[in-house]
Amino acid sequence: MNTSKTNSLQNELRDKVDLFLSHWKFISACLILALGIAFLFLRYANYQYQATAIIKINSDKQQKQLPEISALQDYGLFSSDYTNVTDEIEIIKSRALVRQVVEDLKLNIKYYVKGKIKEQEVYKNPPVILNFFESDSIINSVDTTLFLKMKSINKFTLSNEEGSEIFNYEGDNAKEYAFGDRITSGFGDFIITPNTGKYDITPGTSLKIQLSDITRVVEQYQGKVKTSNEKGSNIIKISLNENIKYKAALVLDKLVEKYNNDVIEDKEKVVEATSNFINNRLNVVSNELEQVDFTAETLQKNNRLTALGSQADIFLQSEKANDAKIINTTNQIQLIDYMKDHLNNNDSDSDLLPADVGIADNSVMQITKSHNELVLQRDRILKNSTDKNPTVINLNEQIAALKQNLNQSLDNIKSANSITLNALNREDARISSQLYSAPTKARQFRDVKRQQDIKESLYLYLLQKREETAISQGMSSPNAKIVDKAYTTMNPVSPKKMVVYLAAFILGLALPIGLIYTKDLLNTTIESKADLEKVVSIPYLGDIPKSNKKNLMIKRVDYSPKAEAFRIIRSNINFLLQKHKSDCKTIFVTSTKAQEGKSHTSTNLAKSFSFSEKKVLLIETDIRVPRVNDYLDITPDKGLTNYISDASLSVSDVTFTIKDNPFLDVIPSGAIPPNPAELLMSERVAELFDIAKKSYDYIVVDTAAVGLVTDTLLISDHADIFVYVVSANNIDKRELHIAQTLYEEKRLPNMAVLLNGTLKRKGYGYGYGNNPQRKKKKFGII
């Protein structure tokens, strides 16, 4: 059972392979056509090259943060860490940065050199250069295309309608200009100049200049820029696809440059805010120090205090240490007051706070740094958004909270320093009280001197900070370290030749094979012996190859495939009738429907038997649609119907001998009667067969189609064998249930099936051997 299934599958597979191999010319043509289309596509395709740049984001985030700041970040909508890699990726792809790149590289203006089939963009050193008189804001909103054609080295025609290179005509509104002429247009005046020495402009060259709205170009490049980043890494990989290698790398390098410039600009703002704060404080301290110096000078003049140095010995070491603490504490209070004044006088969300002004408290430094980072992040977002953005609102709330937190911290620090200062002052009063012997004037000067020292110390500190700020100004480092500059691949990323050719190869095979398979799947006709054996179990007699209309009848000396096929069928019939005891063998030929070659088969089969010098009688019993007369080219005046209906006629009266063939006689159908079925039921039909069997070796009977009328069944008992003709590529498989039913019910005796009209075979098929009458061509080629 398994072996049978395996053989069936193998046979089915072999049939499918044979089916495809029989159409190898069609499949080869489709494959060649597909590969040709792929070649033309690759020949004129616009290739895309990928440029890739790798940068590292430098993060200066503090490892430790205050709990208050962490809490603000945890309860916020978004993280406030603007150096986060994900945030930096969004900044890199932001509309503001991409717009700067497009404007700097003039990516909204494209130059094309037109060929006969395709046009080629030229970015580096274009053939001509456009110079506009209008402002960039007007030019950047223009969306139009200009078409130029070189008439000579100095002149060209300009149009906004495209012409044809193939038919050599220009746009209808083309006008001639010379290089350097001022050209007036709807978007302003401009001048076209040749790029002398860098691009060879020859007469007849056609150019296209495409001006696009810069907003649309920015959106295009925003979509083109692709970024990737591994989780936990500060490395960002930026890629861009362009049809020009140089252009792709240039755009990426410019994008990284603009990103670094933007970060440096933000850092410079912090430095500038700190510098302004220090300068303002220096002006105030300078005025205060000047007043203290003037007071000391006045006190010395009025009290004639010139030898104050000699009184230094009376101060105890403890007083010196106490004075130093008083000075330091007073400085801190003064710096806190300055910082609070700055906060109160600059109560705006957009103001940056001075960083590291000298307040000796880490919390103030951390809060100030976090405040400035949030302000910068909020300002970046506002470049591409509005105040209504949820992220901006969240950041404003965090900034306000940090300011409030800073105010509170400053108040706490000042309160602590005030307590310390009061304690130091009390200690100073205690020491001063011990110096009761010191002159009152010296004590007054000592107080003035202390104020002078305090102001001078603060003044010197602010001067130092101003110098540090001045040194750091202009030295801000970029945020992105370039790991790899933009590099463009040597081979295009799209379209890929191997992929295109592979797709063409697969499509070139799949399409014809699919069509052939679908056609075969939907085909319900009988084409071969294998198809026939799948439908019926009737013994197979043979097949007749299809022939042209000029060679319908076989000849006595005939080496054609058709003649050989009838010889094989003749032998097969003799084999099937070898146990038949009668001297005359009666062969009935029928079919399912008309136009299946039943009469053609009957006539040729009768002729084939007669060529073997056997006496053959051909009887036309298909009295409804007779065709034998046409095949034998005879015009009898009476036939079978006349014999049946007229008892006075004998068999010899309706029998005609074929010219040039003494072994073949024929009884034509005769006049077409109105009642064919009733006529064939006559006893004279049996009488006819009895008489004929005594005179002939073979009787071939052309009968009516059993699928249409019952005529054949009425005379079927006179047959020794039934040849059931099936027309290849003509009859539906489902119609053959009639033949199978007749065979199973044994209504037609000794039934065998014959396939008519098959395609000619090659190799060891019909026509095997040499035809002695065939003429040889020259050089022995047949």
Tab-separated table of N, CA, C and O in Angstrom, residues 414-490:
chain	number	residue	atom	x	y	z
A	414	LYS	N	22.287	81.637	56.416
A	414	LYS	CA	22.505	82.980	56.982
A	414	LYS	C	22.188	83.005	58.476
A	414	LYS	O	22.891	83.636	59.271
A	415	SER	N	21.106	82.331	58.863
A	415	SER	CA	20.722	82.291	60.270
A	415	SER	C	21.826	81.658	61.109
A	415	SER	O	22.194	82.159	62.186
A	416	ALA	N	22.382	80.533	60.557
A	416	ALA	CA	23.455	79.856	61.283
A	416	ALA	C	24.682	80.747	61.395
A	416	ALA	O	25.338	80.828	62.456
A	417	ASN	N	25.024	81.461	60.290
A	417	ASN	CA	26.188	82.345	60.311
A	417	ASN	C	25.958	83.554	61.214
A	417	ASN	O	26.900	84.080	61.838
A	418	SER	N	24.718	84.035	61.257
A	418	SER	CA	24.421	85.189	62.152
A	418	SER	C	24.614	84.800	63.612
A	418	SER	O	25.161	85.572	64.423
A	419	ILE	N	24.165	83.600	63.954
A	419	ILE	CA	24.364	83.127	65.327
A	419	ILE	C	25.856	83.033	65.635
A	419	ILE	O	26.338	83.435	66.705
A	420	THR	N	26.600	82.481	64.652
A	420	THR	CA	28.051	82.363	64.845
A	420	THR	C	28.687	83.740	64.994
A	420	THR	O	29.576	83.957	65.839
A	421	LEU	N	28.257	84.698	64.134
A	421	LEU	CA	28.835	86.044	64.182
A	421	LEU	C	28.536	86.725	65.520
A	421	LEU	O	29.399	87.429	66.092
A	422	ASN	N	27.309	86.560	66.038
A	422	ASN	CA	26.966	87.153	67.339
A	422	ASN	C	27.857	86.583	68.437
A	422	ASN	O	28.338	87.314	69.316
A	423	ALA	N	28.109	85.288	68.340
A	423	ALA	CA	28.976	84.671	69.355
A	423	ALA	C	30.388	85.206	69.249
A	423	ALA	O	31.063	85.476	70.269
A	424	LEU	N	30.864	85.381	68.001
A	424	LEU	CA	32.206	85.918	67.802
A	424	LEU	C	32.298	87.369	68.273
A	424	LEU	O	33.322	87.792	68.834
A	425	ASN	N	31.230	88.128	68.027
A	425	ASN	CA	31.231	89.541	68.470
A	425	ASN	C	31.251	89.632	70.004
A	425	ASN	O	31.906	90.507	70.590
A	426	ARG	N	30.498	88.707	70.623
A	426	ARG	CA	30.510	88.721	72.083
A	426	ARG	C	31.900	88.369	72.608
A	426	ARG	O	32.392	88.945	73.582
A	427	GLU	N	32.555	87.408	71.902
A	427	GLU	CA	33.914	87.044	72.304
A	427	GLU	C	34.865	88.211	72.080
A	427	GLU	O	35.758	88.501	72.902
A	428	ASP	N	34.628	88.958	70.991
A	428	ASP	CA	35.479	90.110	70.694
A	428	ASP	C	35.268	91.221	71.737
A	428	ASP	O	36.217	91.894	72.153
A	429	ALA	N	34.015	91.381	72.155
A	429	ALA	CA	33.723	92.399	73.183
A	429	ALA	C	34.381	92.025	74.501
A	429	ALA	O	34.885	92.892	75.235
A	430	ARG	N	34.388	90.722	74.770
A	430	ARG	CA	35.024	90.277	76.002
A	430	ARG	C	36.525	90.570	75.978
A	430	ARG	O	37.098	91.048	76.969
A	431	ILE	N	37.135	90.291	74.811
A	431	ILE	CA	38.568	90.563	74.702
A	431	ILE	C	38.832	92.059	74.747
A	431	ILE	O	39.786	92.532	75.393
A	432	SER	N	37.958	92.812	74.102
A	432	SER	CA	38.150	94.273	74.069
A	432	SER	C	38.007	94.894	75.466
A	432	SER	O	38.683	95.880	75.813
A	433	SER	N	37.094	94.269	76.190
A	433	SER	CA	36.900	94.820	77.544
A	433	SER	C	38.137	94.609	78.413
A	433	SER	O	38.375	95.343	79.368
A	434	GLN	N	38.895	93.570	78.074
A	434	GLN	CA	40.106	93.309	78.836
A	434	GLN	C	41.208	94.320	78.497
A	434	GLN	O	42.154	94.483	79.239
A	435	LEU	N	41.052	94.931	77.306
A	435	LEU	CA	42.058	95.927	76.894
A	435	LEU	C	41.603	97.328	77.319
A	435	LEU	O	41.550	98.270	76.536
A	436	TYR	N	41.197	97.442	78.575
A	436	TYR	CA	40.655	98.719	79.047
A	436	TYR	C	41.704	99.821	79.060
A	436	TYR	O	41.408	101.014	79.087
A	437	SER	N	42.965	99.299	79.041
A	437	SER	CA	44.006	100.321	79.093
A	437	SER	C	44.275	100.957	77.731
A	437	SER	O	44.961	101.964	77.633
A	438	ALA	N	43.667	100.303	76.605
A	438	ALA	CA	43.919	100.841	75.265
A	438	ALA	C	43.160	102.134	75.096
A	438	ALA	O	42.054	102.283	75.579
A	439	PRO	N	43.752	103.057	74.379
A	439	PRO	CA	43.079	104.355	74.153
A	439	PRO	C	41.793	104.159	73.371
A	439	PRO	O	41.672	103.268	72.524
A	440	THR	N	40.837	104.950	73.680
A	440	THR	CA	39.528	104.881	73.010
A	440	THR	C	39.672	105.126	71.520
A	440	THR	O	39.013	104.495	70.687
A	441	LYS	N	40.584	106.035	71.185
A	441	LYS	CA	40.774	106.342	69.758
A	441	LYS	C	41.303	105.132	68.994
A	441	LYS	O	40.914	104.870	67.849
A	442	ALA	N	42.190	104.348	69.669
A	442	ALA	CA	42.746	103.169	69.000
A	442	ALA	C	41.667	102.123	68.790
A	442	ALA	O	41.631	101.430	67.766
A	443	ARG	N	40.763	102.002	69.826
A	443	ARG	CA	39.681	101.035	69.650
A	443	ARG	C	38.767	101.436	68.499
A	443	ARG	O	38.292	100.601	67.729
A	444	GLN	N	38.498	102.731	68.351
A	444	GLN	CA	37.666	103.184	67.232
A	444	GLN	C	38.334	102.864	65.886
A	444	GLN	O	37.681	102.389	64.951
A	445	PHE	N	39.607	103.107	65.818
A	445	PHE	CA	40.321	102.823	64.573
A	445	PHE	C	40.352	101.325	64.284
A	445	PHE	O	40.306	100.892	63.132
A	446	ARG	N	40.457	100.555	65.406
A	446	ARG	CA	40.468	99.106	65.218
A	446	ARG	C	39.162	98.638	64.601
A	446	ARG	O	39.152	97.769	63.718
A	447	ASP	N	38.031	99.231	65.030
A	447	ASP	CA	36.741	98.860	64.423
A	447	ASP	C	36.706	99.225	62.940
A	447	ASP	O	36.234	98.441	62.097
A	448	VAL	N	37.191	100.399	62.637
A	448	VAL	CA	37.207	100.818	61.221
A	448	VAL	C	38.132	99.914	60.418
A	448	VAL	O	37.839	99.513	59.291
A	449	LYS	N	39.267	99.563	61.027
A	449	LYS	CA	40.233	98.716	60.350
A	449	LYS	C	39.635	97.341	60.059
A	449	LYS	O	39.880	96.755	59.000
A	450	ARG	N	38.859	96.860	61.048
A	450	ARG	CA	38.242	95.548	60.826
A	450	ARG	C	37.300	95.587	59.626
A	450	ARG	O	37.289	94.687	58.784
A	451	GLN	N	36.473	96.644	59.541
A	451	GLN	CA	35.573	96.783	58.394
A	451	GLN	C	36.353	96.913	57.089
A	451	GLN	O	35.969	96.353	56.055
A	452	GLN	N	37.458	97.604	57.165
A	452	GLN	CA	38.296	97.764	55.977
A	452	GLN	C	38.858	96.432	55.518
A	452	GLN	O	38.869	96.120	54.324
A	453	ASP	N	39.322	95.618	56.492
A	453	ASP	CA	39.859	94.301	56.140
A	453	ASP	C	38.788	93.395	55.528
A	453	ASP	O	39.044	92.631	54.579
A	454	ILE	N	37.571	93.478	56.097
A	454	ILE	CA	36.479	92.652	55.572
A	454	ILE	C	36.177	93.006	54.128
A	454	ILE	O	36.087	92.123	53.248
A	455	LYS	N	36.019	94.278	53.835
A	455	LYS	CA	35.699	94.709	52.477
A	455	LYS	C	36.831	94.392	51.508
A	455	LYS	O	36.596	93.981	50.363
A	456	GLU	N	38.054	94.582	51.993
A	456	GLU	CA	39.190	94.321	51.118
A	456	GLU	C	39.295	92.830	50.789
A	456	GLU	O	39.565	92.452	49.647
A	457	SER	N	39.052	91.974	51.808
A	457	SER	CA	39.107	90.536	51.569
A	457	SER	C	38.032	90.099	50.563
A	457	SER	O	38.290	89.298	49.646
A	458	LEU	N	36.818	90.632	50.729
A	458	LEU	CA	35.743	90.292	49.796
A	458	LEU	C	36.043	90.808	48.399
A	458	LEU	O	35.794	90.122	47.392
A	459	TYR	N	36.619	91.983	48.333
A	459	TYR	CA	36.944	92.575	47.033
A	459	TYR	C	37.987	91.729	46.296
A	459	TYR	O	37.859	91.452	45.092
A	460	LEU	N	39.016	91.304	47.035
A	460	LEU	CA	40.061	90.478	46.414
A	460	LEU	C	39.497	89.114	45.980
A	460	LEU	O	39.873	88.569	44.934
A	461	TYR	N	38.579	88.585	46.768
A	461	TYR	CA	37.989	87.287	46.407
A	461	TYR	C	37.180	87.403	45.122
A	461	TYR	O	37.271	86.544	44.222
A	462	LEU	N	36.400	88.479	45.017
A	462	LEU	CA	35.592	88.670	43.810
A	462	LEU	C	36.474	88.917	42.593
A	462	LEU	O	36.156	88.470	41.475
A	463	LEU	N	37.583	89.630	42.792
A	463	LEU	CA	38.519	89.831	41.675
A	463	LEU	C	39.068	88.492	41.186
A	463	LEU	O	39.203	88.243	39.977
A	464	GLN	N	39.393	87.611	42.140
A	464	GLN	CA	39.912	86.298	41.770
A	464	GLN	C	38.864	85.498	40.987
A	464	GLN	O	39.170	84.865	39.963
A	465	LYS	N	37.617	85.539	41.451
A	465	LYS	CA	36.563	84.823	40.765
A	465	LYS	C	36.302	85.384	39.371
A	465	LYS	O	36.000	84.648	38.425
A	466	ARG	N	36.424	86.717	39.236
A	466	ARG	CA	36.218	87.314	37.910
A	466	ARG	C	37.278	86.848	36.930
A	466	ARG	O	36.992	86.566	35.762
A	467	GLU	N	38.520	86.723	37.409
A	467	GLU	CA	39.589	86.237	36.539
A	467	GLU	C	39.354	84.772	36.146
A	467	GLU	O	39.577	84.385	34.993
A	468	GLU	N	38.912	83.981	37.117
A	468	GLU	CA	38.635	82.577	36.797
A	468	GLU	C	37.516	82.452	35.761
A	468	GLU	O	37.590	81.641	34.829
A	469	THR	N	36.476	83.308	35.922
A	469	THR	CA	35.365	83.274	34.959
A	469	THR	C	35.824	83.744	33.595
A	469	THR	O	35.423	83.183	32.552
A	470	ALA	N	36.660	84.766	33.568
A	470	ALA	CA	37.164	85.286	32.292
A	470	ALA	C	37.999	84.235	31.565
A	470	ALA	O	37.966	84.125	30.337
A	471	ILE	N	38.783	83.477	32.360
A	471	ILE	CA	39.613	82.424	31.736
A	471	ILE	C	38.734	81.310	31.162
A	471	ILE	O	38.978	80.807	30.054
A	472	SER	N	37.669	80.919	31.907
A	472	SER	CA	36.807	79.818	31.438
A	472	SER	C	35.911	80.228	30.286
A	472	SER	O	35.447	79.385	29.515
A	473	GLN	N	35.697	81.579	30.171
A	473	GLN	CA	34.838	82.049	29.084
A	473	GLN	C	35.520	81.805	27.736
A	473	GLN	O	36.663	82.146	27.523
A	474	GLY	N	34.790	81.176	26.829
A	474	GLY	CA	35.355	80.871	25.512
A	474	GLY	C	36.114	79.567	25.467
A	474	GLY	O	36.661	79.206	24.423
A	475	MET	N	36.174	78.844	26.605
A	475	MET	CA	36.912	77.579	26.631
A	475	MET	C	35.995	76.390	26.934
A	475	MET	O	36.450	75.339	27.355
A	476	SER	N	34.685	76.573	26.701
A	476	SER	CA	33.746	75.481	26.977
A	476	SER	C	33.982	74.338	26.003
A	476	SER	O	34.186	74.544	24.804
A	477	SER	N	33.966	73.120	26.521
A	477	SER	CA	34.214	71.935	25.694
A	477	SER	C	32.904	71.450	25.086
A	477	SER	O	31.837	71.605	25.671
A	478	PRO	N	32.969	70.837	23.883
A	478	PRO	CA	31.742	70.304	23.265
A	478	PRO	C	31.197	69.119	24.039
A	478	PRO	O	31.921	68.454	24.782
A	479	ASN	N	29.922	68.871	23.854
A	479	ASN	CA	29.266	67.784	24.582
A	479	ASN	C	29.498	66.437	23.929
A	479	ASN	O	29.393	65.396	24.564
A	480	ALA	N	29.778	66.435	22.603
A	480	ALA	CA	29.932	65.188	21.861
A	480	ALA	C	31.373	65.025	21.409
A	480	ALA	O	31.926	65.892	20.746
A	481	LYS	N	31.964	63.913	21.792
A	481	LYS	CA	33.288	63.559	21.306
A	481	LYS	C	33.122	62.706	20.046
A	481	LYS	O	32.414	61.704	20.052
A	482	ILE	N	33.763	63.125	18.972
A	482	ILE	CA	33.640	62.409	17.714
A	482	ILE	C	34.520	61.172	17.763
A	482	ILE	O	35.745	61.266	17.784
A	483	VAL	N	33.899	60.005	17.783
A	483	VAL	CA	34.636	58.736	17.762
A	483	VAL	C	35.052	58.399	16.339
A	483	VAL	O	36.203	58.060	16.070
A	484	ASP	N	34.109	58.482	15.414
A	484	ASP	CA	34.372	58.263	13.983
A	484	ASP	C	33.668	59.349	13.195
A	484	ASP	O	32.454	59.554	13.359
A	485	LYS	N	34.414	60.046	12.359
A	485	LYS	CA	33.782	61.016	11.476
A	485	LYS	C	32.923	60.273	10.457
A	485	LYS	O	33.048	59.070	10.274
A	486	ALA	N	32.044	61.019	9.806
A	486	ALA	CA	31.118	60.403	8.853
A	486	ALA	C	31.889	59.680	7.754
A	486	ALA	O	32.790	60.245	7.133
A	487	TYR	N	31.518	58.423	7.558
A	487	TYR	CA	32.151	57.596	6.532
A	487	TYR	C	31.053	56.996	5.666
A	487	TYR	O	30.089	56.422	6.172
A	488	THR	N	31.191	57.125	4.353
A	488	THR	CA	30.189	56.629	3.407
A	488	THR	C	30.629	55.292	2.840
A	488	THR	O	31.797	55.119	2.472
A	489	THR	N	29.692	54.356	2.771
A	489	THR	CA	29.989	53.027	2.243
A	489	THR	C	30.381	53.113	0.765
A	489	THR	O	29.882	53.960	0.029
A	490	MET	N	31.282	52.221	0.359
A	490	MET	CA	31.712	52.189	-1.041
A	490	MET	C	30.596	51.646	-1.934
A	490	MET	O	30.387	52.131	-3.047
